[in-house]
PDB file of C-alpha atoms in Angstrom:
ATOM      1  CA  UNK A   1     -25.496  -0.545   7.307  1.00  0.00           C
ATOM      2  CA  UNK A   2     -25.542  -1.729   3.832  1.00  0.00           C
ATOM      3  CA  UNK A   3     -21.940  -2.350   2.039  1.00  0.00           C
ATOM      4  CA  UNK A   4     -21.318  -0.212  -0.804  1.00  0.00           C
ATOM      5  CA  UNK A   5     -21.952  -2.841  -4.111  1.00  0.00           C
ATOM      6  CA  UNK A   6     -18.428  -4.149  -5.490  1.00  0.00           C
ATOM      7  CA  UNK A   7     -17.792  -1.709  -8.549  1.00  0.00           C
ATOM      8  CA  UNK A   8     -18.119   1.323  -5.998  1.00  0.00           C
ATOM      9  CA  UNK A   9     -15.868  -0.221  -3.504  1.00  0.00           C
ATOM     10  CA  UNK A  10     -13.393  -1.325  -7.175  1.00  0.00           C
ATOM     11  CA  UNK A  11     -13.439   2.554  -8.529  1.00  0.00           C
ATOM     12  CA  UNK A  12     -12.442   3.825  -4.405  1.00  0.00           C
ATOM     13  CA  UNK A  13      -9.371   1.647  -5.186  1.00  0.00           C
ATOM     14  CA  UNK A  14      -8.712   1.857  -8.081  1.00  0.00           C
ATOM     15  CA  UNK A  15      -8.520   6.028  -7.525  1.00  0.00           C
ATOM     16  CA  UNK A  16      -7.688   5.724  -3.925  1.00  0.00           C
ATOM     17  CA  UNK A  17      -4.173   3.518  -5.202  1.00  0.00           C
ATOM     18  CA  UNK A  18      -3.858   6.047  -8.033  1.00  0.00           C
ATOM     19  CA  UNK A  19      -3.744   9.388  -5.972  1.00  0.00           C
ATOM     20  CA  UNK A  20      -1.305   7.412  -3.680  1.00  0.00           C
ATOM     21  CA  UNK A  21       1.144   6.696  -6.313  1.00  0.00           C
ATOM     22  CA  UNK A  22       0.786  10.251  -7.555  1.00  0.00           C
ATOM     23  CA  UNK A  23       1.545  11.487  -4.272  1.00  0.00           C
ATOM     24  CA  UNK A  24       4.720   9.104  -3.996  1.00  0.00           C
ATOM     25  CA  UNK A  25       5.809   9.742  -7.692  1.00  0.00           C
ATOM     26  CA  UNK A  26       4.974  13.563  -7.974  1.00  0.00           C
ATOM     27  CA  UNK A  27       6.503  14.426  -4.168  1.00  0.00           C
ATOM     28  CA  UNK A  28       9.688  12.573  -5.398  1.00  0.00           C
ATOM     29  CA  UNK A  29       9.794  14.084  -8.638  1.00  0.00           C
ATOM     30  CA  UNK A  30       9.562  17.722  -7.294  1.00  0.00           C
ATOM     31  CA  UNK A  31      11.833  16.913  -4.179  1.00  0.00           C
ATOM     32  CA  UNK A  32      14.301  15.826  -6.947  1.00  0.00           C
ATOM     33  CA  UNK A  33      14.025  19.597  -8.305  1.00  0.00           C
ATOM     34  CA  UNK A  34      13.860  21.026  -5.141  1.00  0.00           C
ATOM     35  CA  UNK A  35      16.869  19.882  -3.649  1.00  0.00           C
ATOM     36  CA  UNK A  36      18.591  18.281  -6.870  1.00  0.00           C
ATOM     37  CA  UNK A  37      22.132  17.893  -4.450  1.00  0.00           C
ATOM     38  CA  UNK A  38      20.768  16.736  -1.415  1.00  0.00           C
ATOM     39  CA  UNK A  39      18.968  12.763  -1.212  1.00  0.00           C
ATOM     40  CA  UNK A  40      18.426  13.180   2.688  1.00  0.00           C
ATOM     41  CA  UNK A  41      16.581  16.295   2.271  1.00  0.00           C
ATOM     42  CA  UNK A  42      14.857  14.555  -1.336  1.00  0.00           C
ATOM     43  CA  UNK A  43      13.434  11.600   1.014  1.00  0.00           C
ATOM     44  CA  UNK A  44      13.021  13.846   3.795  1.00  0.00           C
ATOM     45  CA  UNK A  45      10.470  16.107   1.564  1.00  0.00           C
ATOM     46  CA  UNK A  46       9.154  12.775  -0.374  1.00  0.00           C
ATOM     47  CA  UNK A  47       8.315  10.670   3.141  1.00  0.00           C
ATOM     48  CA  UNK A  48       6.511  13.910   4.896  1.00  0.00           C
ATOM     49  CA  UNK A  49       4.192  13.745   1.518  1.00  0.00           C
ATOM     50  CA  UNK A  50       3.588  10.231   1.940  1.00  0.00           C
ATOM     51  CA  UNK A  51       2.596  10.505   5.376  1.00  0.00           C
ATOM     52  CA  UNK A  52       0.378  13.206   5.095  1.00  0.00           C
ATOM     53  CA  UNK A  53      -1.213  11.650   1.336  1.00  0.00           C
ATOM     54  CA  UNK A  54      -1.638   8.356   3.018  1.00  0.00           C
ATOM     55  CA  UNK A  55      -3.155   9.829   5.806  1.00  0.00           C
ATOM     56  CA  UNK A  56      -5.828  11.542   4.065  1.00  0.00           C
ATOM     57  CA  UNK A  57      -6.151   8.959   1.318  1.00  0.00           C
ATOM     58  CA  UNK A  58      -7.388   6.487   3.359  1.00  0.00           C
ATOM     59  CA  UNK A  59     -10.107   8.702   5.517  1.00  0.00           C
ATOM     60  CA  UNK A  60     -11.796   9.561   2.096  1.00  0.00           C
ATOM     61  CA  UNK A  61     -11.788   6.086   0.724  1.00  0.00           C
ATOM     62  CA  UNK A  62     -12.137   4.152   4.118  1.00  0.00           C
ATOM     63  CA  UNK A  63     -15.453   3.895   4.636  1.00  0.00           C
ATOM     64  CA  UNK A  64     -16.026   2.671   1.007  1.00  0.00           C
ATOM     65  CA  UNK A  65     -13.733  -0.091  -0.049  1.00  0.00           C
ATOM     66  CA  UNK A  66     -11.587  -0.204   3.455  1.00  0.00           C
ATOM     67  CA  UNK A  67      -8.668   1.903   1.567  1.00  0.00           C
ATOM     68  CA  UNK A  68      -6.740  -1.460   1.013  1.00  0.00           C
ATOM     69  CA  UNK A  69      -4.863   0.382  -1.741  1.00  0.00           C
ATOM     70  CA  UNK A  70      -2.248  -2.803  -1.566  1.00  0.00           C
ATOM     71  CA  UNK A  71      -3.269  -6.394  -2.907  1.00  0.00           C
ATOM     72  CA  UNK A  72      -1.303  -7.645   0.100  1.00  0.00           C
ATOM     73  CA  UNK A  73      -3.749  -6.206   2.416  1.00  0.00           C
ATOM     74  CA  UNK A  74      -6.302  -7.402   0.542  1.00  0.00           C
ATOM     75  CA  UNK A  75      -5.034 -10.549   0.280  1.00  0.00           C
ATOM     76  CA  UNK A  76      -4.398 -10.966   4.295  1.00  0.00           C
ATOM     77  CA  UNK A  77      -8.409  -9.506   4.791  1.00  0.00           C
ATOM     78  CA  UNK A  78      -9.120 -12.932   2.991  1.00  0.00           C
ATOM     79  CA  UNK A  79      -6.633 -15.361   4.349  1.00  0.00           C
ATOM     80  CA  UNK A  80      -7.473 -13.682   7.957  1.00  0.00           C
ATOM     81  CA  UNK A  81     -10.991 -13.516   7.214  1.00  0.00           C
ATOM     82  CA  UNK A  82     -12.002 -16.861   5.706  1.00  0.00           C
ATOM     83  CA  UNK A  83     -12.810 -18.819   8.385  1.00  0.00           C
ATOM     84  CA  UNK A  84     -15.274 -16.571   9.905  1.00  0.00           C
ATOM     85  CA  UNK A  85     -16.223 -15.220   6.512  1.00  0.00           C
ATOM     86  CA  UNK A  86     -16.062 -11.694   7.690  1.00  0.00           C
ATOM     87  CA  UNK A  87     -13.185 -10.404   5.089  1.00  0.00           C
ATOM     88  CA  UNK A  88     -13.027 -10.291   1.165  1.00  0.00           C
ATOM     89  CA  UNK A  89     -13.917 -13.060  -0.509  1.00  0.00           C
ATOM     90  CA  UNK A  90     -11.425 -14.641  -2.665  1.00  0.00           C
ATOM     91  CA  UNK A  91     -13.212 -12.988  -6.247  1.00  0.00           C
ATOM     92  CA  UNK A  92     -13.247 -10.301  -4.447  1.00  0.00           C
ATOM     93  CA  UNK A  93      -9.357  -9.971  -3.511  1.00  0.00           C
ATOM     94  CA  UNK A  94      -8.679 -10.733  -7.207  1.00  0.00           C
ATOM     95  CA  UNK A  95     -10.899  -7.798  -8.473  1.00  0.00           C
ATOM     96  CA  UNK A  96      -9.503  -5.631  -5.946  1.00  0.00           C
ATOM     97  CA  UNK A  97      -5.654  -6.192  -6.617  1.00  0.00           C
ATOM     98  CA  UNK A  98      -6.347  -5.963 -10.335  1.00  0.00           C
ATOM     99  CA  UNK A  99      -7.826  -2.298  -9.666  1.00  0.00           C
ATOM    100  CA  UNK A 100      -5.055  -1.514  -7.469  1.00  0.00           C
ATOM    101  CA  UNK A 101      -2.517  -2.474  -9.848  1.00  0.00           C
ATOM    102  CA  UNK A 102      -4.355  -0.382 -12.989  1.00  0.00           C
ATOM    103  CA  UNK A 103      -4.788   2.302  -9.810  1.00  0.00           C
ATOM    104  CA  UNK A 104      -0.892   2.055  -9.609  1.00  0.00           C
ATOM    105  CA  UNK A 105       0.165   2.642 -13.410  1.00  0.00           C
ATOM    106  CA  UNK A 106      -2.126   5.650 -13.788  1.00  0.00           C
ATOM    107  CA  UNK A 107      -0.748   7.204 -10.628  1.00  0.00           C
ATOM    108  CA  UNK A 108       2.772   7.369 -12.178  1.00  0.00           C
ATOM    109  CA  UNK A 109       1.381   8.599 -15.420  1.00  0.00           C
ATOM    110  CA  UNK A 110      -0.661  11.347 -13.720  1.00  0.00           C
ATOM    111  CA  UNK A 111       2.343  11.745 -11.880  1.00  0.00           C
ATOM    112  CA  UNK A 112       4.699  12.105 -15.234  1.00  0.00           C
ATOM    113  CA  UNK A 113       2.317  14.492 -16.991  1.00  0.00           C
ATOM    114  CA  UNK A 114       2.015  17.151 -14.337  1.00  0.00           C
ATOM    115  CA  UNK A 115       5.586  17.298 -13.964  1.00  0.00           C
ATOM    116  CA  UNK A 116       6.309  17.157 -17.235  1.00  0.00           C
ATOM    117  CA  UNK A 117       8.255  13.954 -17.143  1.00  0.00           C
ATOM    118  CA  UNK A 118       8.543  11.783 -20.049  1.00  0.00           C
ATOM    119  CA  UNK A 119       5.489   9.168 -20.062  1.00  0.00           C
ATOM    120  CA  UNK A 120       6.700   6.674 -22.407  1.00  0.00           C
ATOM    121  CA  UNK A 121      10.038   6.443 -20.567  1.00  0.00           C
ATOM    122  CA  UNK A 122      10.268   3.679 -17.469  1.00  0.00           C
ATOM    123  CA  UNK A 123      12.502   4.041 -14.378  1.00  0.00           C
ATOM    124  CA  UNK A 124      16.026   3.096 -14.677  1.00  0.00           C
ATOM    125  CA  UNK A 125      16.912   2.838 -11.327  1.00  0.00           C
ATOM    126  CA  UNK A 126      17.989  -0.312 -10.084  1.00  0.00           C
ATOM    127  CA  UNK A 127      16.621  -1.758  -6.450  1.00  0.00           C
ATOM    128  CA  UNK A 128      17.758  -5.199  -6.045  1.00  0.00           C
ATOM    129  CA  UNK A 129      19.949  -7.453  -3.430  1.00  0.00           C
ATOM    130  CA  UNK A 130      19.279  -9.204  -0.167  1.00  0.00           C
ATOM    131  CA  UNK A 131      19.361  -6.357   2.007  1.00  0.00           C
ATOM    132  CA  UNK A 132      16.627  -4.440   0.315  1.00  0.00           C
ATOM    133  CA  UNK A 133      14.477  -7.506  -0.439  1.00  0.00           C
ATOM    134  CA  UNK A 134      14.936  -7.884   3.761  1.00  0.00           C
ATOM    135  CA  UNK A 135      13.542  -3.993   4.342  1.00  0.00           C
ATOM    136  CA  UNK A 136      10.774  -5.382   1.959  1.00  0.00           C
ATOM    137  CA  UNK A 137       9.911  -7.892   3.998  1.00  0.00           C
ATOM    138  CA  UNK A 138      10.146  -5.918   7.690  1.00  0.00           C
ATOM    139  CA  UNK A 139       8.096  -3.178   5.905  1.00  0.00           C
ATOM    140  CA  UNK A 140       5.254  -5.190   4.733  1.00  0.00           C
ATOM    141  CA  UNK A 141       5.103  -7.747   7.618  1.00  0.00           C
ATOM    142  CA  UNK A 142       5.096  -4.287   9.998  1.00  0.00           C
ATOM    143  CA  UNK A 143       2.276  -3.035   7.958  1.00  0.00           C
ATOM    144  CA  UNK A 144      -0.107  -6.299   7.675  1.00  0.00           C
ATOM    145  CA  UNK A 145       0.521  -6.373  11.442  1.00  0.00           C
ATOM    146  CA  UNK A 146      -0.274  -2.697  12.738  1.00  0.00           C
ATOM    147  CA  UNK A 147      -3.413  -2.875  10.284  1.00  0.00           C
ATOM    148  CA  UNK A 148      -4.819  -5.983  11.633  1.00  0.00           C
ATOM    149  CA  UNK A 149      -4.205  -5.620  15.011  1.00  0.00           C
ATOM    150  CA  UNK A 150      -5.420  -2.034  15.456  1.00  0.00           C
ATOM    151  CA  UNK A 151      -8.929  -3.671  14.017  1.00  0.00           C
ATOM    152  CA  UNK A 152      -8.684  -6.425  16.390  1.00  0.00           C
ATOM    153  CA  UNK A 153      -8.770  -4.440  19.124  1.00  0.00           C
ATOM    154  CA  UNK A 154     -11.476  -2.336  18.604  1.00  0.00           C
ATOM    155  CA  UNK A 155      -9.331   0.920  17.429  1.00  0.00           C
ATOM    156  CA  UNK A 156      -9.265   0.434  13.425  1.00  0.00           C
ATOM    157  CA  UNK A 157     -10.785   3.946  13.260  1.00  0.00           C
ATOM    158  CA  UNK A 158      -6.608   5.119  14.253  1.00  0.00           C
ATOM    159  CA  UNK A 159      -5.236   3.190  11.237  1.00  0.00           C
ATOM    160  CA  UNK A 160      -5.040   6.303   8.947  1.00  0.00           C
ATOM    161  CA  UNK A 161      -2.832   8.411  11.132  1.00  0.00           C
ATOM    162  CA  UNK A 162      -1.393   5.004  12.724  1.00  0.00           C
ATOM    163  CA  UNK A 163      -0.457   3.613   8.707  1.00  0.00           C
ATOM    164  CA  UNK A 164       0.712   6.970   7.435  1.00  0.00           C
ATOM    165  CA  UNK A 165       3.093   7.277  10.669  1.00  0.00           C
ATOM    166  CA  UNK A 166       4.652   3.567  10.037  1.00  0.00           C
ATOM    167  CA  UNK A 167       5.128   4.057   6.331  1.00  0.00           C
ATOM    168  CA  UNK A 168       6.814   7.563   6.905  1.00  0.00           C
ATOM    169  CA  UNK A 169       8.496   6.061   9.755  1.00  0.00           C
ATOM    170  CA  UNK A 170       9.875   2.970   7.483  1.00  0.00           C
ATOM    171  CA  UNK A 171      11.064   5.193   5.094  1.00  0.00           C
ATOM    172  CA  UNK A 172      13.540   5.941   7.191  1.00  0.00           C
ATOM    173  CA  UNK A 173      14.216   2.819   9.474  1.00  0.00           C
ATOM    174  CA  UNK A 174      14.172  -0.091   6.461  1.00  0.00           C
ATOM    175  CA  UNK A 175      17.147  -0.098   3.495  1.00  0.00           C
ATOM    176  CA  UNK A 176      14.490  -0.084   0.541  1.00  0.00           C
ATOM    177  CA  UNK A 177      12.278   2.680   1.846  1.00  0.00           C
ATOM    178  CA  UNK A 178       9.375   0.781   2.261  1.00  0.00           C
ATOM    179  CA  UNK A 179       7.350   0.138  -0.872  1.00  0.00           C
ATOM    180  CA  UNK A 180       5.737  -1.992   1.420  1.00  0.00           C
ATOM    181  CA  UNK A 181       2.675  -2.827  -1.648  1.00  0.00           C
ATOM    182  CA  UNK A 182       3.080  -4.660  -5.059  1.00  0.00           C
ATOM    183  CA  UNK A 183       0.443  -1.713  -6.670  1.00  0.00           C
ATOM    184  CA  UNK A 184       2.683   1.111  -5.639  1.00  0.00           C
ATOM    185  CA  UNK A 185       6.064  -0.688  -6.664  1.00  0.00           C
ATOM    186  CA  UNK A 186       4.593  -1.794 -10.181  1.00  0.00           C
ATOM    187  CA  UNK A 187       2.799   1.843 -10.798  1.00  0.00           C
ATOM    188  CA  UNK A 188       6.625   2.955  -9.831  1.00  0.00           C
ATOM    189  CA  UNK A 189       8.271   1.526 -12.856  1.00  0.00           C
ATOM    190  CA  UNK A 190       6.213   4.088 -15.016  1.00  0.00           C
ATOM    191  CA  UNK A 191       8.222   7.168 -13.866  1.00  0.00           C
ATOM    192  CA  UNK A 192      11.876   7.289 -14.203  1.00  0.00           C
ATOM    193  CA  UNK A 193      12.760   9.610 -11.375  1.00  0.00           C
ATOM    194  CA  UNK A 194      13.615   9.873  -7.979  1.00  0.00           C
ATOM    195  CA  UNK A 195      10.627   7.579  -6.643  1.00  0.00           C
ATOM    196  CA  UNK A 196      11.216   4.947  -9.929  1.00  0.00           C
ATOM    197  CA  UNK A 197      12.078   1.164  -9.679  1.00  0.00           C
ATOM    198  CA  UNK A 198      13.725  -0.614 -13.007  1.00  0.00           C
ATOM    199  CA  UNK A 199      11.514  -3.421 -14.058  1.00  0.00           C
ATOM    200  CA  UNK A 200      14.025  -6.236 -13.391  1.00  0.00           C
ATOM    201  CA  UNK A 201      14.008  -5.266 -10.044  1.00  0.00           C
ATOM    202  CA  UNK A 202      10.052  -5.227  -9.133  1.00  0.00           C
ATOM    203  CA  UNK A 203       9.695  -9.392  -9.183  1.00  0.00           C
ATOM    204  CA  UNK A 204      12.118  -9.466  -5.928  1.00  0.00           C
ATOM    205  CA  UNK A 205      10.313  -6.666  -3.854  1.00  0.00           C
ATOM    206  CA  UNK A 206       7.210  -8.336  -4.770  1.00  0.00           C
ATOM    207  CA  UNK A 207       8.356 -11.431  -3.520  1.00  0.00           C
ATOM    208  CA  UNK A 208       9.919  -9.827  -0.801  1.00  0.00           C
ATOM    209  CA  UNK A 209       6.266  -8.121  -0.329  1.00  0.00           C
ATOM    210  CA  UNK A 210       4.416 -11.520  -0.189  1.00  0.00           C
ATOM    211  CA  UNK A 211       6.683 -12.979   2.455  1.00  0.00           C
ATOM    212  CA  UNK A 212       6.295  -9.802   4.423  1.00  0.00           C
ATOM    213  CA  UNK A 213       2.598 -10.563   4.063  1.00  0.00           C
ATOM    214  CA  UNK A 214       2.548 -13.744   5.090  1.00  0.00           C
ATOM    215  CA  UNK A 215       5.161 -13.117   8.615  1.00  0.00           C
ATOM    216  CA  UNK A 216       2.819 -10.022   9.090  1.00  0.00           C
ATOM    217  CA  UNK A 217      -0.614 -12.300   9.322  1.00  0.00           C
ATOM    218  CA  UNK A 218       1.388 -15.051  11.240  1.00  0.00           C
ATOM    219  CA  UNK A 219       2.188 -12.862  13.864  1.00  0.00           C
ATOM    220  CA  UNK A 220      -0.856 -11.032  14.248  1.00  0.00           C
ATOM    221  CA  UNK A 221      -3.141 -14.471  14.539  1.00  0.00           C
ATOM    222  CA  UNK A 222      -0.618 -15.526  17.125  1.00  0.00           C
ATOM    223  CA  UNK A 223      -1.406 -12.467  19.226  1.00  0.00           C
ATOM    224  CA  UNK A 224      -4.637 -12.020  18.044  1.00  0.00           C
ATOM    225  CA  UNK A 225      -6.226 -15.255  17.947  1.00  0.00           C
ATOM    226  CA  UNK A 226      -9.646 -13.833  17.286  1.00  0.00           C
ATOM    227  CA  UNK A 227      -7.997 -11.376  14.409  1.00  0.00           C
ATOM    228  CA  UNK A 228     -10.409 -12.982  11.861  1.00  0.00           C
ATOM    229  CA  UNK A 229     -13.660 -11.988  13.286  1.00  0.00           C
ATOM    230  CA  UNK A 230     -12.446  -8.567  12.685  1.00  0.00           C
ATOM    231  CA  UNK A 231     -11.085  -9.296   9.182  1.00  0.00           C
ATOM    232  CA  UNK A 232     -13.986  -6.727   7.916  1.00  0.00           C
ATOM    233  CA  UNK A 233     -12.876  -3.478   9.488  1.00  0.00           C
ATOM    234  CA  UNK A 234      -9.409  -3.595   7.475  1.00  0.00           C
ATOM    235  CA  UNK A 235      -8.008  -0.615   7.103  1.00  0.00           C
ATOM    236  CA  UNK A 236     -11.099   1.151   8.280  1.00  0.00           C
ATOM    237  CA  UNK A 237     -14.199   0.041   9.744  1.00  0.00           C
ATOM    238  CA  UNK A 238     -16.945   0.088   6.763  1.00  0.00           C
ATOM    239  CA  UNK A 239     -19.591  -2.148   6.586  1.00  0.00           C
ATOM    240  CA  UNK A 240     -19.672  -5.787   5.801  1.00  0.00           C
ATOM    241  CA  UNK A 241     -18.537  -6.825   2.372  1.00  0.00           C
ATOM    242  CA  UNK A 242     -19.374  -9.962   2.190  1.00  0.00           C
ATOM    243  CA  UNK A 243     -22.606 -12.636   3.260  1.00  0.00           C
ATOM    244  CA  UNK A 244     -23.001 -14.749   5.987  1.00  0.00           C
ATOM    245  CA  UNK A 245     -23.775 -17.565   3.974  1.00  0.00           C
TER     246      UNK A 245
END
């Protein structure tokens, strides 16, 4: 099967990261209304959105650009992938976390408009200190891991109910409510409401992010030594995306 040619695979992310960030921004944003005195039921109503956005995000955007929707997956396709040249190439991961990241922004704003939230106006709220920077970390390493090893083992075609089930589950289980992706947490900054992060505070989750990246593919190629001849099939199996020479 021939791989869909780069821009294709750039505009699935590019709207694939955008709808996800409106999904995060918008859910939180009306679960704020919704339930204006009650943050349990506000995250309750804002993770069950997530789960089922995420879900179907990544079966309509799958099987043409992988539905990375995170540079950090992208990245770990590569870094996994580069010794058996059956991931992104390295131009590739560049292009892909740059339409991510523009993916991310207009997510918020789409977000801000149909809710009638200021546009102009960036999130206030402040996210910072070790023990959220540590839920950073468990969150992304959980999530480089799960994708990677589902598509080692032959059963990356579960990764969109198996992803959306681990982010809605981390939600929940890890202290900064799993951003879990540099894209979504920078988009964030562009809405100040319930889903927002202040911009002081994105450098350490995207730190936090990275590290989680890298303790996610460490401990997938130690239990998956092969992981990299599977590097392709991230998050869904799609065709190969880049030569064998």
């Amino acid at each position: 099967m021939t791989a869909p040619d780069l821009t294709r695979r750039l505009v699935a992310e590019l709207v694939g990261t955008a709808l996800l960030v409106t999904v995060v921004v918008g859910s939180g944003i009306a679960a704020q209304r919704l339930s204006p005195d009650d943050v349990g039921l506000q995250l309750l109503q804002n993770s069950t959105a997530t789960v089922l956005g995420l879900t179907v995000l990544i079966l309509l955007f799958g099987p043409v650009s992988g539905a990375h929707f995170n540079p950090v997956v992208s990245a770990a396709d590569w870094l996994l992938g580069r010794r058996t040249r059956s991931g992104l190439s390295g131009a590739e991961v560049a292009s892909y976390a740059a339409a991510q990241l523009v993916g991310g922004v207009l997510g918020a704003v789409l977000a801000n408009v149909m809710f009638e939230v200021e546009v102009t106006r960036l999130a206030t709220t402040e996210r910072t200190g070790l023990p959220l920077w540590l839920g950073e970390v468990v969150a992304t390493a959980g999530l480089v891991a799960l994708i990677f090893a589902l598509a080692r083992t032959g059963r990356g075609a579960l990764a969109a109910p198996a992803v959306g089930a681990y982010i809605g589950a981390a939600y929940w289980f890890t202290s900064s409510t799993s951003f879990a992706n540099p894209a979504v947490t920078v988009g964030r900054v562009f809405s100040d409401s319930f889903a927002g992060i202040a911009p002081g505070s994105v450098a350490g989750f995207v730190l936090a992010q990275v590290v989680g990246g890298l303790v996610g593919v460490a401990l997938v190629r130690y239990l998956h030594p092969e992981v990299g001849e599977a590097a392709g099939d991230v998050v869904v199996p799609h065709p190969e995306t880049r030569s064998p020479s």
